[in-house]
Amino acid sequence: AQSVAQPEDQVNVAEGNPLTVKCTYSVSGNPYLFWYVQYPNRGLQFLLKYITGDNLVKGSYGFEAEFNKSQTSFHLKKPSALVSDSALYFCAVRDRGSTLGRLYFGRGTQLTVWP
Amino acid sequence: DADVTQTPRNRITKTGKRIMLECSQTKGHDRMYWYRQDPGLGLRLIYYSFDVKDINKGEISDGYSVSRQAQAKFSLSLESAIPNQTALYFCATSDPSPTGGTDTQYFGPGTRLTVL
C-alpha cells in the first residue's frame, strides 16, 4: 500500500533562516515523489519531483528536496526562507511500477515564515 | 493553473440537492482527476479518467458520480448532497511522460462547496 506521512502539521521559521518540511513515504515499489504548494484560495502548484538520478532535486522558487532511499524520506528544503513562502505544502508519492498514475498525498504542512 | 478551470468557485446548497461541479482544461491532457480536500486530511481521490471512455473510482467515490464529456471536460456530480460532502474540490490533469516515466498533475483553483 502507498502512503505518505508529513509528521509536522505546522512549521514556523524566521525570514532568512533555512527551512525544512519533512516527508516520509511507503510504497510497494520504487517511488516517484512530488512536492506541491497551496497558497490561500488557490489550487495546488507543482514545485518539484524526483524521478531518478541525483538525490537532490531543485525546483521552483529556490526550493529543493533530498531523496533518501534508506530512510524513505523526501524532505523539502530552502536555504533562506521568505515571508512569501508561507503556504500549505503537500508531499505526494506514486508507485513507479504502477500504470495508474494516481498520487497519494500527505496531510499537508502549514509553513509560516515570520518577518 | 489557468489552463485548468473549475466552475463554480463557490457554492452553497442544501441537503438533498443535486450539484454538478465542472472542470475544463486546455492543456490537451488525456488524464483527469477529481479530489476533495478536508482540513487535516490532505487530498483524497474521488474519481479519475484516463481518456473519454475510461473512468475509474478512487478511494472515496460513494455519493459521487462523474462524466467525461470530452477530452477537455470532466464533471463531478453529487446526486443528493449531504453535509459531510462540504469540502474543497479540486480537478487535476496529467499526461504520461513520452519516456514512460511519471506524469505531473496540474490542478485547477478549486470549488468550495458547502452543504447545509
Short mmCIF file of C-alpha atoms in Angstrom, two decimals:
data_model
loop_
_atom_site.label_atom_id
_atom_site.label_comp_id
_atom_site.label_asym_id
_atom_site.label_seq_id
_atom_site.Cartn_x
_atom_site.Cartn_y
_atom_site.Cartn_z
CA ALA A 1 0.00 0.00 0.00
CA GLN A 2 1.10 3.52 -0.75
CA SER A 3 1.12 6.21 1.90
CA VAL A 4 2.75 9.49 2.74
CA ALA A 5 3.43 10.96 6.17
CA GLN A 6 4.10 14.58 6.92
CA PRO A 7 4.87 14.46 10.63
CA GLU A 8 4.51 18.17 11.28
CA ASP A 9 1.19 19.95 10.89
CA GLN A 10 2.94 23.30 11.29
CA VAL A 11 6.44 24.63 10.72
CA ASN A 12 7.39 28.12 11.83
CA VAL A 13 10.63 29.80 10.82
CA ALA A 14 12.05 33.29 10.78
CA GLU A 15 12.67 35.01 7.48
CA GLY A 16 16.20 34.41 6.29
CA ASN A 17 16.57 31.15 8.18
CA PRO A 18 16.73 27.77 6.48
CA LEU A 19 13.54 25.75 6.39
CA THR A 20 12.77 22.05 6.21
CA VAL A 21 9.40 20.42 5.67
CA LYS A 22 9.53 16.71 6.31
CA CYS A 23 8.03 13.85 4.32
CA THR A 24 8.34 10.10 4.59
CA TYR A 25 6.70 7.61 2.31
CA SER A 26 5.76 4.00 1.88
CA VAL A 27 5.34 2.34 -1.49
CA SER A 28 5.39 -1.25 -2.63
CA GLY A 29 7.91 -0.48 -5.35
CA ASN A 30 10.20 2.41 -6.23
CA PRO A 31 8.69 5.85 -5.91
CA TYR A 32 8.13 8.96 -7.88
CA LEU A 33 7.96 11.79 -5.34
CA PHE A 34 6.44 15.23 -5.59
CA TRP A 35 6.04 18.44 -3.64
CA TYR A 36 3.12 20.80 -4.19
CA VAL A 37 2.35 24.15 -2.59
CA GLN A 38 -1.05 25.67 -1.95
CA TYR A 39 -1.46 29.38 -1.36
CA PRO A 40 -4.67 30.67 0.24
CA ASN A 41 -7.69 30.37 -2.05
CA ARG A 42 -5.58 28.78 -4.77
CA GLY A 43 -5.14 25.35 -6.24
CA LEU A 44 -2.06 23.22 -5.75
CA GLN A 45 1.02 24.28 -7.64
CA PHE A 46 3.73 21.84 -8.64
CA LEU A 47 7.10 22.59 -7.00
CA LEU A 48 9.39 19.72 -7.86
CA LYS A 49 9.62 15.98 -8.39
CA TYR A 50 12.08 13.13 -8.03
CA ILE A 51 12.20 10.61 -10.83
CA THR A 52 15.68 9.13 -10.82
CA GLY A 53 19.32 10.13 -10.68
CA ASP A 54 20.66 12.82 -8.40
CA ASN A 55 19.12 12.58 -4.95
CA LEU A 56 18.97 16.37 -4.64
CA VAL A 57 16.22 17.83 -6.75
CA LYS A 58 15.89 21.53 -7.43
CA GLY A 59 12.54 23.12 -8.07
CA SER A 60 10.66 26.38 -8.28
CA TYR A 61 11.14 29.44 -6.04
CA GLY A 62 14.50 28.25 -4.71
CA PHE A 63 13.16 25.06 -3.14
CA GLU A 64 14.96 21.76 -3.24
CA ALA A 65 14.31 18.31 -1.89
CA GLU A 66 16.53 15.42 -0.97
CA PHE A 67 15.57 11.86 -1.71
CA ASN A 68 16.86 9.36 0.85
CA LYS A 69 16.04 5.81 -0.10
CA SER A 70 17.29 4.18 3.09
CA GLN A 71 15.20 6.50 5.26
CA THR A 72 12.30 6.58 2.76
CA SER A 73 12.24 10.34 3.05
CA PHE A 74 11.88 13.29 0.69
CA HIS A 75 12.29 16.43 2.79
CA LEU A 76 11.69 19.84 1.25
CA LYS A 77 14.30 22.49 1.96
CA LYS A 78 15.15 26.07 1.27
CA PRO A 79 18.35 27.79 2.43
CA SER A 80 16.75 31.15 3.21
CA ALA A 81 13.01 31.44 3.88
CA LEU A 82 10.85 34.31 2.69
CA VAL A 83 7.61 35.57 4.20
CA SER A 84 6.02 34.85 0.82
CA ASP A 85 6.86 31.15 1.25
CA SER A 86 4.12 30.92 3.87
CA ALA A 87 1.66 28.38 2.50
CA LEU A 88 0.42 24.81 2.81
CA TYR A 89 2.83 22.21 1.46
CA PHE A 90 1.91 18.73 0.30
CA CYS A 91 4.15 15.77 -0.36
CA ALA A 92 2.88 13.09 -2.76
CA VAL A 93 4.06 9.70 -3.95
CA ARG A 94 3.37 7.46 -6.88
CA ASP A 95 4.49 3.88 -7.27
CA ARG A 96 6.90 3.76 -10.20
CA GLY A 97 5.62 0.33 -11.14
CA SER A 98 2.00 1.39 -11.35
CA THR A 99 0.42 2.33 -14.65
CA LEU A 100 -2.47 4.03 -12.91
CA GLY A 101 -0.72 7.34 -12.42
CA ARG A 102 -2.55 8.23 -9.26
CA LEU A 103 -0.88 10.16 -6.50
CA TYR A 104 -1.11 9.61 -2.77
CA PHE A 105 -0.90 12.81 -0.76
CA GLY A 106 0.22 13.58 2.74
CA ARG A 107 -2.00 15.63 5.02
CA GLY A 108 -0.08 18.81 4.42
CA THR A 109 2.24 21.02 6.47
CA GLN A 110 1.43 24.65 7.11
CA LEU A 111 4.59 26.71 6.77
CA THR A 112 4.64 30.14 8.40
CA VAL A 113 7.60 32.42 7.86
CA TRP A 114 7.60 35.40 10.18
CA PRO A 115 9.41 38.66 9.48
CA ASP B 1 -3.01 26.96 -13.12
CA ALA B 2 -5.08 28.96 -15.61
CA ASP B 3 -5.06 26.02 -18.04
CA VAL B 4 -7.38 24.12 -15.71
CA THR B 5 -10.61 25.92 -14.79
CA GLN B 6 -13.36 24.94 -12.40
CA THR B 7 -16.90 26.25 -12.10
CA PRO B 8 -18.39 27.34 -9.83
CA ARG B 9 -15.68 28.57 -7.49
CA ASN B 10 -18.03 28.67 -4.54
CA ARG B 11 -21.37 27.00 -3.97
CA ILE B 12 -23.75 26.78 -1.04
CA THR B 13 -26.54 24.25 -1.29
CA LYS B 14 -28.99 22.34 0.84
CA THR B 15 -29.11 18.71 1.83
CA GLY B 16 -30.68 16.54 -0.84
CA LYS B 17 -29.98 18.85 -3.77
CA ARG B 18 -28.19 17.69 -6.89
CA ILE B 19 -24.97 19.53 -7.60
CA MET B 20 -22.63 19.46 -10.57
CA LEU B 21 -19.07 20.74 -10.49
CA GLU B 22 -17.38 21.29 -13.82
CA CYS B 23 -13.77 21.14 -14.90
CA SER B 24 -12.28 22.21 -18.21
CA GLN B 25 -8.69 22.10 -19.38
CA THR B 26 -6.78 23.49 -22.31
CA LYS B 27 -3.60 21.52 -21.66
CA GLY B 28 -4.58 18.76 -24.06
CA HIS B 29 -4.10 16.12 -21.37
CA ASP B 30 -5.85 12.78 -21.53
CA ARG B 31 -5.90 12.08 -17.80
CA MET B 32 -8.22 13.93 -15.43
CA TYR B 33 -8.90 13.58 -11.72
CA TRP B 34 -11.29 14.77 -9.03
CA TYR B 35 -10.07 15.19 -5.45
CA ARG B 36 -11.59 16.55 -2.28
CA GLN B 37 -9.61 18.35 0.37
CA ASP B 38 -10.60 18.39 4.02
CA PRO B 39 -8.62 20.14 6.73
CA GLY B 40 -6.02 17.83 8.20
CA LEU B 41 -6.74 15.05 5.72
CA GLY B 42 -4.87 16.18 2.63
CA LEU B 43 -6.31 15.32 -0.77
CA ARG B 44 -8.33 12.21 -1.40
CA LEU B 45 -9.10 10.85 -4.84
CA ILE B 46 -12.77 10.60 -5.81
CA TYR B 47 -12.65 9.54 -9.48
CA TYR B 48 -10.15 9.52 -12.30
CA SER B 49 -10.33 9.14 -16.05
CA PHE B 50 -7.52 8.19 -18.41
CA ASP B 51 -9.48 9.01 -21.54
CA VAL B 52 -13.05 9.69 -22.60
CA LYS B 53 -14.02 6.02 -22.43
CA ASP B 54 -12.16 5.20 -19.23
CA ILE B 55 -13.50 6.17 -15.80
CA ASN B 56 -12.38 4.69 -12.51
CA LYS B 57 -13.38 5.01 -8.89
CA GLY B 58 -10.93 6.44 -6.42
CA GLU B 59 -10.77 5.88 -2.70
CA ILE B 60 -13.92 7.84 -1.76
CA SER B 61 -16.35 7.55 -4.69
CA ASP B 62 -19.51 6.78 -2.69
CA GLY B 63 -22.08 9.54 -3.13
CA TYR B 64 -20.40 10.92 -6.25
CA SER B 65 -20.59 10.30 -9.98
CA VAL B 66 -18.64 11.70 -12.91
CA SER B 67 -19.00 12.31 -16.61
CA ARG B 68 -16.20 12.73 -19.14
CA GLN B 69 -17.97 14.67 -21.87
CA ALA B 70 -14.85 15.27 -23.93
CA GLN B 71 -11.11 15.13 -23.55
CA ALA B 72 -11.21 18.62 -22.10
CA LYS B 73 -14.20 18.29 -19.77
CA PHE B 74 -14.72 16.23 -16.64
CA SER B 75 -17.74 16.85 -14.39
CA LEU B 76 -18.36 15.71 -10.85
CA SER B 77 -21.93 15.26 -9.58
CA LEU B 78 -23.38 14.89 -6.13
CA GLU B 79 -26.77 13.29 -6.75
CA SER B 80 -28.10 14.09 -3.31
CA ALA B 81 -25.77 16.31 -1.36
CA ILE B 82 -25.19 15.74 2.35
CA PRO B 83 -23.40 17.96 4.89
CA ASN B 84 -20.32 15.76 5.17
CA GLN B 85 -19.64 16.46 1.50
CA THR B 86 -18.80 20.01 2.48
CA ALA B 87 -15.22 20.36 1.28
CA LEU B 88 -12.87 21.94 -1.21
CA TYR B 89 -12.93 20.07 -4.52
CA PHE B 90 -10.06 20.04 -6.99
CA CYS B 91 -9.81 18.91 -10.56
CA ALA B 92 -6.41 17.92 -11.94
CA THR B 93 -4.98 16.81 -15.26
CA SER B 94 -1.87 14.96 -16.34
CA ASP B 95 -0.33 13.34 -19.36
CA PRO B 96 2.06 10.39 -19.33
CA SER B 97 5.66 11.28 -19.98
CA PRO B 98 6.82 10.38 -23.50
CA THR B 99 9.60 8.35 -21.92
CA GLY B 100 7.10 6.35 -19.90
CA GLY B 101 8.05 8.00 -16.65
CA THR B 102 6.00 9.97 -14.22
CA ASP B 103 3.23 12.33 -15.21
CA THR B 104 2.93 15.53 -13.24
CA GLN B 105 -0.56 16.58 -12.21
CA TYR B 106 -1.75 20.15 -12.68
CA PHE B 107 -4.56 21.45 -10.52
CA GLY B 108 -7.47 23.80 -11.01
CA PRO B 109 -8.23 26.59 -8.50
CA GLY B 110 -10.80 24.54 -6.62
CA THR B 111 -14.51 24.72 -5.81
CA ARG B 112 -15.55 25.39 -2.25
CA LEU B 113 -18.80 23.51 -1.63
CA THR B 114 -20.93 23.96 1.46
CA VAL B 115 -23.89 21.66 2.08
CA LEU B 116 -26.30 22.94 4.71
#
